[in-house]
Coordinates of N, CA and C in Angstrom, one line a residue:
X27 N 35.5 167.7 5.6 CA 35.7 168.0 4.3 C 37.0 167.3 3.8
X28 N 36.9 166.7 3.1 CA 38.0 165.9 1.9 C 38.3 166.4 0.6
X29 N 39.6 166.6 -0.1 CA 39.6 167.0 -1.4 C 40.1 166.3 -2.2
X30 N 39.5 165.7 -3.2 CA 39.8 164.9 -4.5 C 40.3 165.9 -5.4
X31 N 40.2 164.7 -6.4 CA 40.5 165.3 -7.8 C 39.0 166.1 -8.5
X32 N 37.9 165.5 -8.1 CA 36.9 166.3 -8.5 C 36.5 167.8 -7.5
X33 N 36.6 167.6 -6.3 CA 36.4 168.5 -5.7 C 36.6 168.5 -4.4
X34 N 35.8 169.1 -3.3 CA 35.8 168.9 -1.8 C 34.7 167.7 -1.6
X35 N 34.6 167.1 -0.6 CA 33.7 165.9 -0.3 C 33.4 166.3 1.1
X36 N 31.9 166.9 1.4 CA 31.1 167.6 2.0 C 30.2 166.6 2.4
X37 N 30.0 165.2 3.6 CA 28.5 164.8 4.1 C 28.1 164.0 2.6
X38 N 29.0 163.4 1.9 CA 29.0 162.5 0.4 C 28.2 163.7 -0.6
X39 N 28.6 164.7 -0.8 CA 28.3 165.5 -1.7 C 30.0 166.2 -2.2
X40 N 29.8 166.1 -3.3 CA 30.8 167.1 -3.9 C 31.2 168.3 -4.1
X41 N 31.8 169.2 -3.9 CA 31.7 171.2 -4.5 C 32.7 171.4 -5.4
X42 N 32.6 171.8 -6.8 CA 33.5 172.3 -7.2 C 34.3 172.8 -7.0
X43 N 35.7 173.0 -6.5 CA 36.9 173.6 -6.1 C 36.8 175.5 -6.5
X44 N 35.9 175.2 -7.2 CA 35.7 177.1 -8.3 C 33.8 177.5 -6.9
X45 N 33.6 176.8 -6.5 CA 32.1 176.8 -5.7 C 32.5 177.7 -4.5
X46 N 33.6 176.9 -4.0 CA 34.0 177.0 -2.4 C 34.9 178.2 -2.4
X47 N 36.0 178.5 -3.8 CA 36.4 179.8 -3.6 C 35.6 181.0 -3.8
X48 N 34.8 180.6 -4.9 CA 33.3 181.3 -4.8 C 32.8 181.9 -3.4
X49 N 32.5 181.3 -2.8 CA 31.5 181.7 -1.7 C 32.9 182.5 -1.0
X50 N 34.1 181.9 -1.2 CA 35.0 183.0 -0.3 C 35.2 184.2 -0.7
X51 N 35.4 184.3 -2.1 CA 35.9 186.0 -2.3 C 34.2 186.5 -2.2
X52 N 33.3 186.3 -2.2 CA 32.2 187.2 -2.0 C 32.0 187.5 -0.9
X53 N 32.2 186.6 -0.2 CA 32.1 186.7 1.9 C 33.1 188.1 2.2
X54 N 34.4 188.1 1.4 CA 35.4 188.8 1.7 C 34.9 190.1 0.8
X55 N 34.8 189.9 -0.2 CA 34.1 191.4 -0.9 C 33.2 192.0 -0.5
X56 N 32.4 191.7 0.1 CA 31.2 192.4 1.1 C 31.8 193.0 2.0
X57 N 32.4 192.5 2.5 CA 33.5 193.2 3.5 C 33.3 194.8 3.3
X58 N 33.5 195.8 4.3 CA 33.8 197.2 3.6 C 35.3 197.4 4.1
X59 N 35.5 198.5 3.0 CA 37.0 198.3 2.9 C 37.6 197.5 2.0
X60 N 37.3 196.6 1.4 CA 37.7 195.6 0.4 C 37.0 196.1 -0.8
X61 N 38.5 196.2 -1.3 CA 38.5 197.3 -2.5 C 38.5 196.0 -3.4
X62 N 39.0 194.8 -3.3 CA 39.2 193.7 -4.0 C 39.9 192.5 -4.0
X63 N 39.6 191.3 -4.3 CA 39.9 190.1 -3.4 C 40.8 189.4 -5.0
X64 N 41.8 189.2 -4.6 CA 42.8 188.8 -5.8 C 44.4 189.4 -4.9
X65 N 45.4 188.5 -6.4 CA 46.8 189.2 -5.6 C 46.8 190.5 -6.3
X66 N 47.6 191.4 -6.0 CA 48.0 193.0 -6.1 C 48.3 193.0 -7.8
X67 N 49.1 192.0 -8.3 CA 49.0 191.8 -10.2 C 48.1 191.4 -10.9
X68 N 46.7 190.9 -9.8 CA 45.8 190.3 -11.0 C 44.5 190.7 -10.5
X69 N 45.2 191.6 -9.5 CA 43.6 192.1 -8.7 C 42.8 192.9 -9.7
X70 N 41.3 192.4 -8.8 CA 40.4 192.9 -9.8 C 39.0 193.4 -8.7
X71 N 38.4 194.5 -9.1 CA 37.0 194.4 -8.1 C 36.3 193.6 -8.4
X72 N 35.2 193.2 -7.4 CA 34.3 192.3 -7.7 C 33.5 193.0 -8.3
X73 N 33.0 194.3 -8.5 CA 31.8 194.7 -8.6 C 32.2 194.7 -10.0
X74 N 33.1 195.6 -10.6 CA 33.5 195.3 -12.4 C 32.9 193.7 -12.6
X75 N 33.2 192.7 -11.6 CA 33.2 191.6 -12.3 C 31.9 190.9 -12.8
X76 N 31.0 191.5 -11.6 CA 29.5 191.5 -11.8 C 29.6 192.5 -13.3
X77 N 29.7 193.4 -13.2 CA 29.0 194.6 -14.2 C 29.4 194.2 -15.4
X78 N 30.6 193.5 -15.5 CA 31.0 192.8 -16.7 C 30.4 191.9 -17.2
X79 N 29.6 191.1 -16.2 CA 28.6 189.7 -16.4 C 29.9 188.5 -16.8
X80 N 30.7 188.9 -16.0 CA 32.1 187.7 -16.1 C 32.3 187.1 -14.1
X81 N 33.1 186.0 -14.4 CA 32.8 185.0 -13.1 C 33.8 186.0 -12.4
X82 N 33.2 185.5 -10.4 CA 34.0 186.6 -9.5 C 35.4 186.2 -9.3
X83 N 35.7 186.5 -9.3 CA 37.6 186.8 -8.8 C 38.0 185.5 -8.0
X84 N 38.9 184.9 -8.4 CA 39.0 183.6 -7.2 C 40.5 183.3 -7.1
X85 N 41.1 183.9 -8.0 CA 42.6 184.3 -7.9 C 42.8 185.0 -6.3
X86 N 44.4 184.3 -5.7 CA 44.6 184.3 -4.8 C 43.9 183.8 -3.6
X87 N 43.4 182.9 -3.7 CA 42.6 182.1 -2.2 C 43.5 180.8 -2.9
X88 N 43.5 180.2 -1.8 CA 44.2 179.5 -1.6 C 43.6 178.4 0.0
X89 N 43.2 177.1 -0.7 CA 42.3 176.2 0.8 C 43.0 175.2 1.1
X90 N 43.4 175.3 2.0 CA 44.1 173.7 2.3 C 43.1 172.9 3.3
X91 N 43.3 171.6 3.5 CA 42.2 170.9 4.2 C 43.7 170.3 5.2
X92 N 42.8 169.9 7.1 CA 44.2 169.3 7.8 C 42.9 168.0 7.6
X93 N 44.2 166.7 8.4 CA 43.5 165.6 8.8 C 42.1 165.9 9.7
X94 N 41.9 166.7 10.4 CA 40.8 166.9 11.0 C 39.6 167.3 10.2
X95 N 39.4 167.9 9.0 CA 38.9 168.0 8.1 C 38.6 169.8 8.3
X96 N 39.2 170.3 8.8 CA 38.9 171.7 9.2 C 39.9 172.2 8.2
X97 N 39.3 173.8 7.9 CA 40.1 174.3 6.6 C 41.0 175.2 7.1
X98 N 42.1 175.5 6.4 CA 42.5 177.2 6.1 C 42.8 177.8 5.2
X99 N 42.1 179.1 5.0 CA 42.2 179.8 4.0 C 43.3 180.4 4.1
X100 N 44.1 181.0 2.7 CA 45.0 182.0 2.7 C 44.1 182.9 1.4
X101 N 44.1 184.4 1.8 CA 43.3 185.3 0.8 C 44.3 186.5 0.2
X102 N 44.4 186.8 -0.9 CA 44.8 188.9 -1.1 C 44.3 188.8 -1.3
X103 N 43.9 190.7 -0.4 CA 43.0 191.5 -0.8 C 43.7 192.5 -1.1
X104 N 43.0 193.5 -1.7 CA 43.5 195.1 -1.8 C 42.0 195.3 -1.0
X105 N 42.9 196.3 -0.3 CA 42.1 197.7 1.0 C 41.7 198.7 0.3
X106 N 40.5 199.0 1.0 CA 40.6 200.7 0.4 C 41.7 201.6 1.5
X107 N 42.5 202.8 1.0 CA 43.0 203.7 1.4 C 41.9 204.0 2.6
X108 N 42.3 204.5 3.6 CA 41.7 205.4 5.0 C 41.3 204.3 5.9
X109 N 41.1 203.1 5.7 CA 40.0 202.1 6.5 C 41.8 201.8 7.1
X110 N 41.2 201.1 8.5 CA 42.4 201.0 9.7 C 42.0 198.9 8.9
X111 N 43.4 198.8 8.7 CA 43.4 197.5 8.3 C 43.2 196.4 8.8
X112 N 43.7 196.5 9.7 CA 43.3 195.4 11.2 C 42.1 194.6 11.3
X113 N 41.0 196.4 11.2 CA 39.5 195.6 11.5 C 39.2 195.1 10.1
X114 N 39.7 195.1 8.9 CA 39.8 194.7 7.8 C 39.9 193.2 7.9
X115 N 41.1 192.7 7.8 CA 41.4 191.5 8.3 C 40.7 190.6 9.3
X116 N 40.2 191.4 11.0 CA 39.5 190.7 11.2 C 38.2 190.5 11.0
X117 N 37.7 191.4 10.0 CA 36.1 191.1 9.3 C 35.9 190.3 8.2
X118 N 37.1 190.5 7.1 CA 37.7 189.4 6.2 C 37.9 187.8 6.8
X119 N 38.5 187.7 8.0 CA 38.3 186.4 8.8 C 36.8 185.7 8.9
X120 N 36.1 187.3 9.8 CA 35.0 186.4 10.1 C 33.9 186.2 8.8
X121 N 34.1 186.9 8.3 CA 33.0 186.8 7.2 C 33.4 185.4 6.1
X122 N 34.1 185.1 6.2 CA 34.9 184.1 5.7 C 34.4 182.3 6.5
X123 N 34.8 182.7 7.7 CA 34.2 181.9 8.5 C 33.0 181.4 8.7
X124 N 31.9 182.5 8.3 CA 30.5 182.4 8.5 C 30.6 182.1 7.3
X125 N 30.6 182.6 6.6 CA 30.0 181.8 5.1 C 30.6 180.6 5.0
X126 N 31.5 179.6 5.3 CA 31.7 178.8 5.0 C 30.9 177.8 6.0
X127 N 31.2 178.6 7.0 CA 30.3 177.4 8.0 C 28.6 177.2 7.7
X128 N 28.1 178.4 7.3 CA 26.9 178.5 6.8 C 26.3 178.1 5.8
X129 N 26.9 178.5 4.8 CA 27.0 177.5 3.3 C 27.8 176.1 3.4
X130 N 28.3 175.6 3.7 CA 28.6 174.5 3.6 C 28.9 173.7 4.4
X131 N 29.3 173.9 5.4 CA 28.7 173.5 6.9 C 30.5 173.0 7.5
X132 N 31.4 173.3 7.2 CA 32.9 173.2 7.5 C 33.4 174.5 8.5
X133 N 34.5 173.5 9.4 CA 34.8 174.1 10.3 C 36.0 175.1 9.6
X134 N 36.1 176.4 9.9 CA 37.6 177.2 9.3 C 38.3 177.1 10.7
X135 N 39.9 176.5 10.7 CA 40.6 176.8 11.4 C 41.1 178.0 11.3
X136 N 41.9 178.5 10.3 CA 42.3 180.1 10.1 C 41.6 180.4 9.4
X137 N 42.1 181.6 8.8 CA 42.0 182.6 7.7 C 43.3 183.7 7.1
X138 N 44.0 183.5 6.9 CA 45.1 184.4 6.8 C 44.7 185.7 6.1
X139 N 44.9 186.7 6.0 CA 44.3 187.7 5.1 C 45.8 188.4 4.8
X140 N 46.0 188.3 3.5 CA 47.0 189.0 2.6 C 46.7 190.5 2.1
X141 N 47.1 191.5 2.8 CA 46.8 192.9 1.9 C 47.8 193.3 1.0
X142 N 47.4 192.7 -0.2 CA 48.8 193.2 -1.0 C 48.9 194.6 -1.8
X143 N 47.8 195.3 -1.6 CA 47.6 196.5 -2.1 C 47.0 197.4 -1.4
X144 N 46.8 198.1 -1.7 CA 45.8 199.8 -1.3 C 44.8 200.2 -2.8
X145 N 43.6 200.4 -2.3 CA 42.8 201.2 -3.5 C 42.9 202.8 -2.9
X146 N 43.1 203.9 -4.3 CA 42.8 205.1 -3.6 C 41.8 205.6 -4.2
X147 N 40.4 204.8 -4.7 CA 39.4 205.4 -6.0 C 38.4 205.3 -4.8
X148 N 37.5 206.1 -4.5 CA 36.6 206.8 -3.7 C 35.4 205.7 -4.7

């Protein structure tokens, strides 16, 4: 994976830079426990964002590419309150991981997972 000015360069195919954060906050909002994938000031649920019929959350991901062509993500999320964060983070990793490797066929070297909040709404 390569990133231009138009997008990522995937096997001579292009992705919109809005595609690939796409597939990440939804990987990470499936997640349970993920109260919502954004920073803590602009966070937002994903599910409002559906029910709104407005685009999903892509605020706060953050992709860098190395010379190897392998990625790393940086993410906030907000947690829900009671969930042990840890397995949070590492299911936010892997789900992240799979979807990218699945959808688009790129290796993830990390995943950083940012909890910059707490949800306490049941």
């Amino acid at each position: 994976m390569k990133q231009t000015d138009q997008g990522y360069i995937i096997d001579g195919i292009t992705i919109a830079p809005g595609v690939v954060e796409t597939i990440i906050s939804l990987a990470a909002a499936e997640v349970p426990g993920v109260a919502g994938v954004g920073s803590a000031d602009t966070i937002s649920s994903i599910f409002a964002a559906f029910n709104a019929g407005k685009a999903v959350p892509t605020n706060g991901i953050n992709v860098q590419i190395a010379e190897d062509e392998t990625v790393t993500i940086d993410i906030d999320i907000r947690a829900s309150y009671g969930n042990r964060l840890v397995d949070i983070a590492d299911a936010v990793r892997n789900a992240i991981a799979d979807a990218l490797s699945g959808q688009i066929g790129v290796e993830v070297a990390e995943v950083n997972v940012h909890i910059d909040a707490l949800s306490f709404e049941e």
